Amino acid sequence: MKRSVPFEIFRYAAIFAAMAVTLVPILWMVSMAFKPIGEWSATGADLTWWPKQPTLANFEFVFGHSTNDLIVALDHTALKPILSSLLSAVFGTAIAMSAGTAAAYGLSRFGSGQNLPLALIQLRLFPPMAVMIPVMIMWAFLNLNDTWWGLALIYGIVTLPFAFWLMKTFFDDMPREIEEAALVEGCSRLRVFTRITLPMMRAPLASAALFVFILNWSDYLIALLLTTREWVTIPVYMASLSSSMTGQLYGAKAALGLIAAVPPVIMGIAIQRHLVRGLTFGALKQ
Amino acid sequence: MSAIHLKNLTKSFGDFAALKTMDLEIADGEFMALLGPSGCGKSTTMNMIAGMEEPTSGKILFGERDMAGVPMGRRGVGFVFQNYAIFTHMSVRQNLAYGPRMRGAAKAEIDRRVCAIAEMLQLTPLLDRKADRLSVNILQRVAIGRSAIMEPAIFLLDEPLSNVDAAFRAVMRTELKQLQRQFRQTMVYVTHDQLEAMTMADRIAVMDHGVLQQVGTPLEVYNNPANVFVARFIGAPGMNLLRGRPAESDRGLVVDLGPLGVTPPLPDGLASTVRAMRGDVLYGFRPEQVTLAERGLSMRVSFVERIGARTIVHLGEGEGAVKAVFENDVGLSVGQTAVVAPPASSVRVFDATTGVSVKAG
């Protein structure tokens, strides 16, 4: 297609603006993570774009209680919150994906009523706050408060509708004939699911899992309400990084934010090959 | 080897009757084509033979054996799907070996069968390729191989050539026919393409709206269609049908074709039957059998299609339109008047009310 020069200029300007809006905060965080206190502190005397004296002091602080540059010290290091986030998000994703995939497959292949999909998505219309207080009480009763497994369980429940809906769309788009072909050859129903359907659904499974993982990984509200001390997650821990003397510890927060960005990015790169195919699965008519 | 008997077979989906009573006998080793427009119930019939759908009523027998409640994996049928249904996460070899592996064949046996079928379908050089990077044509060959490898007594093919390109379709028509000659399986072939049905099938079952219209050899359904639907559906273009009123004359019973102003005689032996009917008839003849004549139907040429070897001339308009097919070119152009006539032996007569073919009584 041939476009006019002014249009091209406008197009690139728009792309540039959009990228600036998304990328500048991320770059700001990366830069801040390596700045010494003077360059990020609330006084803002030496506020700079790039660290003048790059330092690992912020990382030293969050992983080692204290650092020479800061007068405050931490009660807890970031290690336990990182572990908590990883365990709860990974197991929460596993719960949501296994239950969601099974439900989606059953409904896509054998379901008659269409009420379950709608009922499941309606769960998401509730404001989370409205249900979290009863959940807190239930979790207290079950002794699940302030545990990573309690958090994993509620993550699995909360993200189940997403896993279910994504997988249902993918299953609906997969030609049934492929399964019937295996059935005609004498394969059992269960074996068709494990040996034919699931392997062929690798790409959609991977992209749905990544989506669900990111939802769980970035949760703040649920973790804030259900964890108090032992198993706080990264976002909750990050919010606590402040002191009456120094105010918000932006450098430490940035360092932690940078670390928190690592798992989704690694997962994204690992499944990149599948991701595009997964997201366009419905478009590729077999 | 196995014959297939369908007895009073019906299938409804909710209120919709996809198949209204089907009786069909498919002989052992026969190549039967189920032919009809989409939604005629041919695929439903096929799925019930394969065991993917349970009949609402009626029976399916393979030989003497009632198939009610027998799961599809135990019926010993091969099935080829329109969209090939290849396991794309496996190699060609794994796809071909799937059936024998599922039935617990020994490794040597599997290898022997895979090699033989691959050789026959010219897939040997592709055996270790991943199936998701192959062309549509090759995929359908793999699908046929995967179903044929166990040499099933019954081979079901559901529009297998609809998605492949025209040149390959011609090749596959020959290959499928050879495959069947070699193994002598009973083949049921669902298609909406009459060319496929005519070239490959021993007999054709023509279906429409869930009702079996006619069963016969390709030439039978072409030459002696049982009713108006078959007459129009078979042949390209279909049979010409002109409405007329039987009238007595000194030449015996003739058909008054109304506005066309001609009164051709009825074919031999039909007069008494037509007299007994007391209603209008449809006067039918094949476009290919029309010739230019001195006397006959005098009609205005409305359109001429020249398609190389053949020329299709459209004559007249509306209810009384007629098509004529000539070999090579013909010196007619739009606006001219042409006089055409079908040979008396090629005329077929149908009851205008019921649409059923009128037979000599």
XYZ file of C-alpha atoms in Angstrom:
647
model
C 0.000 0.000 0.000
C 1.283 3.445 -0.865
C 0.977 6.128 1.777
C 1.660 9.842 1.626
C 4.727 11.334 3.357
C 2.762 13.364 5.952
C 0.807 10.240 6.840
C 4.015 8.275 7.290
C 5.413 11.003 9.556
C 2.231 10.995 11.578
C 2.279 7.206 11.781
C 5.807 7.051 13.121
C 5.109 9.911 15.533
C 2.113 8.026 16.896
C 4.123 4.817 17.253
C 6.909 6.729 18.975
C 4.483 8.387 21.385
C 2.847 5.088 22.243
C 6.209 3.449 22.838
C 7.359 6.351 24.994
C 4.297 6.040 27.201
C 4.896 2.326 27.742
C 8.687 2.190 27.784
C 9.742 5.308 29.711
C 8.383 4.110 33.087
C 10.143 0.789 32.592
C 13.414 2.466 31.656
C 12.991 4.797 34.633
C 12.639 1.782 36.914
C 15.703 0.077 35.440
C 17.762 3.230 35.782
C 16.536 3.884 39.318
C 17.437 0.375 40.443
C 21.115 1.176 39.910
C 21.159 4.660 41.427
C 22.655 5.512 44.785
C 20.326 7.067 47.366
C 21.237 10.646 46.561
C 19.990 10.230 43.039
C 16.546 8.826 43.864
C 15.736 10.234 47.294
C 12.727 12.406 47.966
C 14.798 15.586 48.103
C 15.459 15.169 44.416
C 18.590 17.286 44.557
C 20.539 15.123 42.126
C 17.641 13.697 40.156
C 19.101 12.354 36.902
C 18.055 10.218 33.968
C 20.960 7.842 34.091
C 22.774 6.881 37.287
C 25.913 9.055 37.617
C 27.458 6.592 40.033
C 25.903 3.197 39.236
C 25.684 0.989 42.290
C 24.247 -2.316 43.421
C 23.405 -0.836 46.821
C 19.650 -1.194 46.268
C 19.961 -4.928 45.599
C 22.323 -5.262 48.556
C 19.674 -3.593 50.685
C 16.688 -5.740 49.707
C 18.631 -8.991 49.914
C 20.857 -8.147 52.883
C 18.786 -6.119 55.384
C 20.972 -3.050 55.101
C 23.600 -1.211 53.140
C 26.134 1.457 53.908
C 24.270 4.088 51.931
C 21.021 3.800 53.878
C 20.546 4.556 57.519
C 17.535 2.222 57.826
C 17.593 -1.566 58.000
C 14.957 -4.137 57.014
C 13.295 -6.748 59.225
C 12.946 -9.154 56.321
C 14.895 -9.536 53.130
C 13.160 -9.921 49.749
C 14.078 -13.626 49.507
C 11.037 -15.003 51.299
C 8.558 -12.763 49.400
C 10.110 -13.833 46.101
C 9.743 -17.470 47.120
C 6.163 -16.804 48.238
C 5.280 -15.116 44.956
C 6.839 -17.914 42.919
C 5.178 -20.739 44.853
C 1.727 -19.162 45.010
C 1.720 -18.005 41.382
C 3.106 -21.271 39.968
C 0.799 -23.530 41.950
C -2.150 -21.177 41.491
C -1.561 -21.313 37.743
C -1.275 -25.100 37.880
C -4.620 -25.354 39.720
C -6.397 -22.950 37.352
C -4.937 -24.540 34.226
C -5.622 -28.154 35.136
C -9.162 -27.551 36.377
C -9.894 -25.005 33.629
C -8.556 -27.220 30.850
C -10.481 -30.261 32.055
C -13.711 -28.269 32.385
C -13.235 -26.564 29.029
C -12.557 -29.858 27.257
C -15.549 -31.565 28.822
C -17.856 -28.719 27.987
C -16.497 -28.199 24.493
C -16.837 -31.885 23.558
C -19.683 -33.262 25.631
C -21.449 -30.243 27.152
C -25.064 -29.581 26.386
C -25.982 -26.572 28.517
C -24.373 -23.205 27.984
C -24.950 -21.965 31.540
C -21.640 -22.960 33.062
C -19.447 -20.752 30.844
C -21.621 -17.736 31.560
C -21.840 -18.486 35.261
C -18.067 -18.754 35.416
C -17.471 -15.450 33.700
C -20.087 -13.790 35.896
C -17.877 -14.580 38.868
C -15.513 -12.015 37.446
C -18.181 -9.329 37.518
C -18.053 -9.288 41.342
C -15.760 -6.628 42.717
C -12.995 -8.679 44.368
C -13.348 -6.635 47.545
C -16.922 -7.865 47.957
C -15.849 -11.483 48.244
C -12.446 -11.122 49.842
C -13.694 -10.543 53.393
C -15.729 -13.793 53.435
C -12.769 -15.540 51.846
C -10.516 -14.213 54.619
C -12.888 -15.684 57.212
C -13.051 -19.033 55.401
C -9.297 -19.149 54.981
C -8.837 -18.338 58.675
C -11.182 -21.202 59.514
C -9.164 -23.519 57.267
C -5.878 -22.257 58.709
C -4.818 -21.058 55.274
C -4.161 -17.434 56.120
C -0.589 -16.312 55.632
C 0.495 -19.470 53.835
C 1.680 -19.783 50.228
C -0.602 -22.764 49.673
C -3.626 -20.798 50.849
C -2.673 -18.077 48.420
C -2.100 -20.600 45.608
C -5.564 -22.038 46.221
C -7.349 -18.691 45.983
C -5.252 -17.722 42.929
C -6.283 -20.961 41.263
C -9.931 -20.256 42.019
C -9.851 -16.619 40.938
C -8.072 -17.219 37.633
C -9.964 -20.414 36.801
C -12.550 -18.558 34.651
C -9.776 -17.100 32.491
C -8.081 -20.456 32.030
C -11.441 -22.035 31.288
C -12.527 -19.447 28.721
C -9.234 -19.342 26.892
C -9.013 -23.112 26.688
C -12.656 -23.487 25.689
C -12.145 -21.203 22.697
C -9.100 -23.220 21.691
C -10.884 -26.567 22.079
C -13.895 -25.280 20.138
C -11.567 -24.332 17.298
C -9.785 -27.671 17.175
C -11.347 -29.933 14.529
C -13.159 -32.834 16.204
C -12.267 -35.037 13.275
C -8.717 -35.330 14.568
C -10.015 -37.004 17.721
C -12.520 -39.071 15.792
C -9.732 -40.280 13.516
C -7.900 -41.597 16.572
C -11.091 -43.133 17.985
C -11.754 -44.975 14.723
C -8.247 -46.434 14.973
C -9.182 -47.944 18.316
C -7.777 -45.329 20.700
C -9.623 -44.853 24.021
C -11.237 -41.524 24.944
C -8.768 -40.802 27.733
C -5.813 -41.702 25.548
C -7.106 -39.447 22.776
C -7.119 -36.571 25.254
C -3.643 -37.210 26.659
C -1.846 -38.377 23.501
C -3.561 -36.455 20.713
C -5.474 -33.448 22.018
C -3.082 -32.145 24.669
C 0.089 -32.467 22.554
C -1.638 -30.686 19.688
C -2.777 -27.979 22.100
C 0.724 -27.232 23.398
C 0.794 -23.745 21.928
C -2.607 -22.624 23.264
C -1.857 -24.231 26.636
C 1.413 -22.343 26.904
C -0.078 -18.969 26.054
C -3.056 -19.463 28.388
C -0.715 -20.524 31.198
C 1.460 -17.452 30.717
C -1.585 -15.206 30.806
C -2.865 -16.799 34.008
C 0.603 -16.741 35.583
C 0.979 -13.006 34.970
C -2.431 -12.368 36.553
C -1.388 -14.295 39.653
C 2.125 -12.914 39.760
C 0.963 -9.296 39.755
C -1.837 -9.665 42.302
C -1.702 -7.218 45.186
C -5.144 -7.072 46.793
C -5.599 -10.765 47.613
C -2.078 -11.168 48.949
C -2.495 -8.016 51.026
C -5.596 -9.439 52.693
C -4.531 -13.059 53.073
C -0.880 -12.735 54.090
C 0.451 -10.787 56.990
C 4.047 -11.640 57.781
C 5.400 -15.074 56.920
C 4.382 -15.392 53.288
C 3.846 -11.873 51.969
C 4.372 -11.684 48.216
C 6.579 -9.312 46.230
C 3.905 -6.629 45.622
C 2.924 -6.563 49.320
C 6.534 -6.561 50.434
C 7.297 -3.782 47.977
C 4.580 -1.580 49.451
C 6.211 -1.919 52.847
C 9.534 -0.557 51.614
C 9.382 2.833 53.266
C 10.443 4.356 56.525
C 9.473 7.367 58.534
C 12.944 8.757 58.170
C 13.525 8.292 54.482
C 9.972 8.151 53.088
C 9.448 5.813 50.136
C 12.527 3.753 49.346
C 12.247 4.198 45.595
C 15.606 2.681 44.774
C 14.833 -0.491 46.666
C 11.370 -0.686 45.083
C 12.872 -0.285 41.631
C 15.399 -3.032 42.302
C 12.623 -5.334 43.443
C 10.432 -4.353 40.510
C 13.216 -5.271 38.154
C 13.524 -8.684 39.795
C 9.732 -9.163 39.662
C 9.775 -8.546 35.922
C 12.193 -11.401 35.327
C 9.964 -14.525 35.580
C 7.249 -13.382 33.134
C 9.903 -12.233 30.681
C 11.776 -15.544 30.888
C 8.541 -17.471 30.454
C 7.543 -15.249 27.556
C 10.839 -15.845 25.795
C 10.727 -19.571 26.500
C 7.330 -19.995 24.910
C 7.641 -17.232 22.319
C 7.495 -19.792 19.528
C 4.174 -21.074 20.885
C 2.838 -17.683 21.889
C 2.127 -16.321 18.439
C 0.635 -19.607 17.310
C -1.398 -19.868 20.489
C -2.866 -16.417 20.160
C -3.711 -16.959 16.492
C -4.859 -20.554 16.972
C -8.429 -19.829 15.979
C -7.323 -18.008 12.870
C -5.460 -21.003 11.486
C -8.207 -23.194 10.146
C -6.748 -26.634 9.827
C -14.661 -58.380 3.801
C -18.079 -57.192 4.618
C -21.372 -56.060 3.180
C -23.261 -53.189 4.792
C -27.011 -53.240 5.328
C -28.884 -50.124 6.410
C -32.405 -50.953 7.550
C -35.032 -48.253 8.232
C -32.264 -46.008 9.444
C -33.318 -42.576 10.766
C -31.516 -39.805 12.572
C -32.935 -36.697 14.209
C -31.121 -33.871 15.915
C -33.763 -32.394 18.202
C -36.676 -31.480 15.936
C -34.580 -31.683 12.804
C -34.807 -34.954 10.899
C -31.419 -35.273 9.221
C -32.233 -38.686 7.833
C -35.765 -39.909 7.162
C -35.756 -43.653 6.684
C -32.818 -44.984 4.755
C -32.703 -48.486 3.332
C -29.561 -49.365 1.493
C -27.723 -52.569 0.707
C -24.038 -52.175 -0.040
C -22.530 -55.382 -1.377
C -19.223 -56.835 -0.226
C -16.398 -55.192 -2.148
C -18.653 -52.604 -3.720
C -17.711 -48.950 -4.242
C -20.824 -47.027 -3.234
C -20.977 -43.248 -3.564
C -23.419 -41.265 -1.429
C -24.118 -38.239 -3.576
C -26.201 -35.171 -2.791
C -26.147 -31.471 -2.029
C -24.952 -30.301 1.392
C -27.426 -31.061 4.151
C -28.927 -34.066 2.365
C -27.973 -36.485 5.142
C -25.096 -38.234 3.398
C -22.500 -37.385 6.045
C -24.949 -38.270 8.816
C -25.416 -41.685 7.213
C -21.652 -42.095 6.993
C -21.101 -41.073 10.618
C -23.640 -43.653 11.735
C -21.913 -46.386 9.725
C -18.636 -45.387 11.382
C -20.242 -45.309 14.829
C -19.669 -41.615 15.525
C -23.408 -41.103 15.810
C -26.046 -43.444 17.144
C -29.083 -43.913 14.873
C -32.386 -42.572 16.240
C -33.999 -45.754 14.934
C -33.215 -48.516 12.498
C -30.363 -50.961 12.157
C -26.878 -51.098 10.703
C -25.494 -54.538 9.906
C -21.986 -55.397 8.738
C -22.572 -58.749 7.114
C -24.760 -60.532 9.663
C -23.477 -58.532 12.618
C -25.662 -55.842 14.205
C -23.531 -52.770 14.924
C -25.811 -51.240 17.585
C -23.677 -50.233 20.572
C -20.383 -51.276 18.979
C -17.914 -48.413 19.574
C -16.213 -46.982 16.523
C -12.807 -48.340 17.449
C -14.176 -51.894 17.315
C -16.023 -51.683 14.012
C -12.972 -52.311 11.900
C -13.613 -49.422 9.556
C -11.180 -46.989 8.004
C -12.307 -43.378 7.874
C -10.885 -40.533 5.813
C -12.073 -37.046 6.710
C -12.574 -34.040 4.497
C -10.073 -32.023 6.539
C -7.689 -35.035 6.711
C -7.510 -34.899 10.543
C -3.785 -35.575 10.584
C -1.991 -35.620 13.937
C 0.214 -32.629 13.212
C 2.466 -33.173 16.225
C 3.657 -36.466 14.799
C 5.761 -37.472 11.804
C 4.281 -39.049 8.692
C 5.607 -42.412 9.879
C 3.957 -42.046 13.297
C 0.695 -41.059 11.653
C 0.729 -44.109 9.404
C 1.741 -46.396 12.272
C -1.030 -45.119 14.532
C -3.659 -47.746 13.741
C -1.414 -50.826 14.057
C 0.190 -49.372 17.203
C -3.234 -48.831 18.814
C -4.107 -52.432 18.039
C -0.911 -53.657 19.629
C 0.854 -54.931 16.508
C 4.497 -56.032 16.837
C 7.168 -53.563 15.796
C 8.336 -55.599 12.793
C 4.749 -55.896 11.625
C 4.196 -52.139 11.996
C 7.357 -51.360 10.024
C 6.391 -53.765 7.280
C 2.924 -52.252 6.922
C 4.180 -48.655 7.037
C 6.766 -49.355 4.335
C 4.223 -51.078 2.108
C 1.573 -48.379 2.360
C 4.117 -45.563 2.032
C 5.489 -47.173 -1.102
C 2.040 -47.496 -2.570
C 1.060 -43.893 -1.860
C 4.490 -42.508 -2.781
C 5.127 -41.267 0.743
C 8.416 -43.081 1.328
C 10.675 -39.998 0.985
C 8.442 -38.055 3.393
C 8.203 -40.666 6.153
C 10.262 -38.775 8.712
C 8.898 -35.312 8.010
C 6.743 -33.599 10.613
C 3.153 -33.637 9.417
C 2.485 -29.946 10.089
C 4.758 -28.803 7.263
C 3.218 -30.776 4.429
C 0.956 -29.596 1.639
C -2.770 -30.268 1.676
C -2.366 -32.852 -1.100
C 0.219 -34.820 0.819
C -1.802 -34.569 4.040
C -4.769 -36.206 2.363
C -2.510 -38.972 1.039
C -1.218 -39.538 4.579
C -4.803 -39.632 5.858
C -5.737 -42.247 3.275
C -2.648 -44.236 4.153
C -3.378 -44.059 7.870
C -6.865 -45.446 7.316
C -5.862 -48.032 4.711
C -2.889 -49.466 6.590
C -4.965 -51.930 8.609
C -6.673 -53.039 5.392
C -10.114 -52.503 6.899
C -12.957 -54.476 5.348
C -14.948 -51.262 5.193
C -13.436 -48.014 4.058
C -15.380 -44.801 4.580
C -14.381 -41.578 2.847
C -16.130 -38.306 3.694
C -15.533 -35.861 0.832
C -11.807 -36.652 0.863
C -11.000 -34.640 -2.244
C -12.963 -31.445 -1.565
C -10.008 -29.520 -0.178
C -7.303 -30.591 -2.609
C -6.588 -28.819 -5.876
C -8.170 -29.843 -9.169
C -5.130 -31.497 -10.767
C -4.438 -33.582 -7.674
C -8.094 -34.534 -7.437
C -7.897 -36.197 -10.842
C -4.797 -38.146 -9.746
C -6.413 -39.228 -6.486
C -9.584 -40.400 -8.220
C -7.528 -42.918 -10.138
C -5.440 -43.897 -7.126
C -8.439 -44.449 -4.871
C -10.056 -46.633 -7.470
C -6.840 -48.654 -7.797
C -6.560 -48.934 -4.043
C -10.030 -50.379 -3.919
C -9.368 -52.800 -6.795
C -6.303 -54.038 -4.976
C -7.815 -54.593 -1.526
C -11.430 -55.257 -2.566
C -12.758 -53.408 0.470
C -16.323 -52.244 0.668
C -16.010 -48.510 0.058
C -18.521 -45.849 0.957
C -17.649 -42.511 -0.523
C -19.532 -39.345 0.438
C -19.350 -36.530 -2.068
C -21.291 -33.637 -3.532
C -19.193 -33.818 -6.694
C -20.985 -35.947 -9.267
C -17.831 -36.284 -11.341
C -16.154 -38.151 -8.461
C -19.210 -40.325 -7.959
C -19.624 -41.071 -11.665
C -15.963 -41.920 -12.294
C -15.261 -44.062 -9.245
C -18.432 -45.652 -7.952
C -19.904 -49.012 -8.852
C -23.250 -47.659 -7.726
C -24.433 -44.222 -6.661
C -26.983 -43.483 -3.943
C -28.449 -40.050 -4.657
C -29.826 -38.303 -1.573
C -31.744 -35.119 -0.882
C -33.302 -33.692 2.298
C -32.612 -36.857 4.260
C -34.324 -39.086 1.725
C -32.694 -41.621 -0.566
C -33.798 -40.675 -4.087
C -32.281 -43.372 -6.242
C -29.666 -46.099 -6.156
C -28.091 -47.313 -9.353
C -24.995 -47.557 -11.487
C -23.641 -44.200 -12.714
C -25.202 -44.741 -16.135
C -28.546 -45.789 -14.669
C -28.908 -42.625 -12.623
C -27.738 -40.557 -15.577
C -29.936 -42.198 -18.209
C -32.985 -43.119 -16.164
C -33.346 -40.721 -13.241
C -36.021 -41.896 -10.808
C -37.394 -38.417 -10.261
C -37.055 -34.739 -11.108
C -34.456 -34.118 -8.362
C -32.081 -36.759 -9.707
C -32.705 -35.589 -13.279
C -31.681 -32.044 -12.402
C -28.871 -32.983 -10.004
C -27.022 -35.462 -12.188
C -25.421 -34.087 -15.313
C -23.823 -30.705 -15.854
C -25.992 -28.949 -16.789
C -28.888 -31.063 -15.507
C -31.746 -32.460 -17.532
C -34.075 -30.063 -19.363
C -37.628 -30.335 -18.051
C -40.504 -28.721 -19.908
C -43.996 -28.660 -18.504
C -46.622 -30.000 -20.887
C -50.171 -31.241 -21.072
C -50.947 -34.680 -22.497
C -53.297 -34.358 -25.480
C -54.923 -36.859 -27.820
C -54.150 -36.485 -31.508
C -54.294 -38.549 -34.640
C -50.674 -39.555 -33.894
C -51.732 -40.960 -30.548
C -51.061 -39.288 -27.198
C -48.773 -36.251 -27.529
C -47.465 -33.627 -25.117
C -48.650 -30.071 -25.703
C -45.713 -27.910 -24.656
C -47.938 -24.797 -24.524
C -46.224 -21.533 -25.488
C -43.501 -23.367 -27.415
C -46.211 -24.388 -29.863
C -45.048 -27.939 -30.439
C -46.647 -31.240 -29.618
C -43.984 -33.988 -29.613
C -45.206 -37.570 -29.245
C -44.623 -39.493 -26.025
C -41.953 -42.186 -25.963
C -43.164 -45.666 -26.819
C -45.166 -47.481 -24.205
C -45.783 -44.527 -21.887
C -49.125 -43.492 -23.345
C -51.310 -45.737 -21.220
C -49.571 -44.766 -17.996
C -49.789 -41.059 -18.791
C -53.487 -41.374 -19.701
C -54.141 -42.965 -16.316
C -52.335 -40.085 -14.513
C -54.682 -37.345 -15.717
C -52.303 -34.465 -15.027
C -49.477 -32.407 -16.476
C -46.173 -34.041 -17.236
C -42.573 -32.854 -17.398
C -40.968 -33.582 -20.723
C -37.281 -34.226 -20.082
C -34.171 -34.632 -22.185
C -30.439 -34.261 -21.651
C -28.749 -31.087 -22.992
C -25.985 -33.283 -24.463
C -28.499 -35.154 -26.618
C -30.030 -32.091 -28.236
C -29.224 -31.584 -31.910
C -29.975 -28.796 -34.343
C -32.936 -29.869 -36.488
C -35.306 -28.837 -39.271
C -38.340 -29.139 -37.071
C -38.554 -29.054 -33.287
C -38.349 -26.485 -30.520
C -37.863 -23.082 -32.065
C -36.255 -20.894 -29.402
C -34.297 -17.673 -29.033
C -30.662 -17.966 -27.952
C -30.251 -16.040 -24.670
C -26.680 -16.880 -23.738
C -23.742 -18.843 -25.107
C -21.003 -20.353 -22.918
C -17.959 -21.455 -24.872
C -15.785 -23.635 -22.667
C -13.351 -25.059 -25.178
C -14.298 -28.613 -25.964
C -17.973 -27.903 -25.413
C -20.415 -25.066 -25.991
C -23.454 -24.602 -23.771
C -26.284 -22.708 -25.452
C -29.059 -21.282 -23.276
C -32.382 -21.120 -25.102
C -35.557 -19.332 -24.081
C -36.291 -17.913 -20.632
C -37.992 -18.690 -17.334
C -40.017 -21.902 -16.985
C -39.509 -22.913 -20.573
C -35.735 -22.447 -20.675
C -33.673 -25.170 -22.268
C -29.950 -25.763 -22.371
C -28.185 -27.466 -25.230
C -24.617 -28.762 -25.130
C -22.695 -29.097 -28.381
C -19.305 -30.616 -29.003
C -16.855 -27.960 -30.196
C -18.137 -24.592 -31.285
C -21.535 -24.018 -32.826
C -22.547 -21.169 -35.120
C -25.116 -19.627 -32.805
C -25.075 -16.208 -31.164
C -27.315 -14.365 -28.725
C -30.577 -13.132 -30.281
C -30.698 -15.733 -33.031
C -33.424 -18.322 -33.184
C -32.352 -21.932 -33.025
C -34.408 -24.990 -33.809
C -33.429 -27.914 -31.628
C -34.809 -31.362 -31.062
C -33.961 -34.274 -28.766
C -33.950 -37.746 -30.310
C -37.145 -39.572 -29.357
C -35.218 -42.336 -27.573
C -33.642 -39.887 -25.115
C -36.907 -38.374 -23.895
C -37.885 -39.079 -20.265
C -41.273 -38.201 -18.827
C -42.051 -37.254 -15.222
C -45.292 -36.703 -13.358
C -45.488 -32.919 -12.879
C -47.296 -33.263 -9.528
C -45.181 -35.893 -7.803
C -41.956 -35.456 -9.774
C -41.650 -39.226 -10.165
C -40.447 -40.752 -13.414
C -43.186 -42.251 -15.601
C -42.406 -45.836 -16.507
C -43.964 -47.946 -19.221
C -46.912 -49.697 -17.664
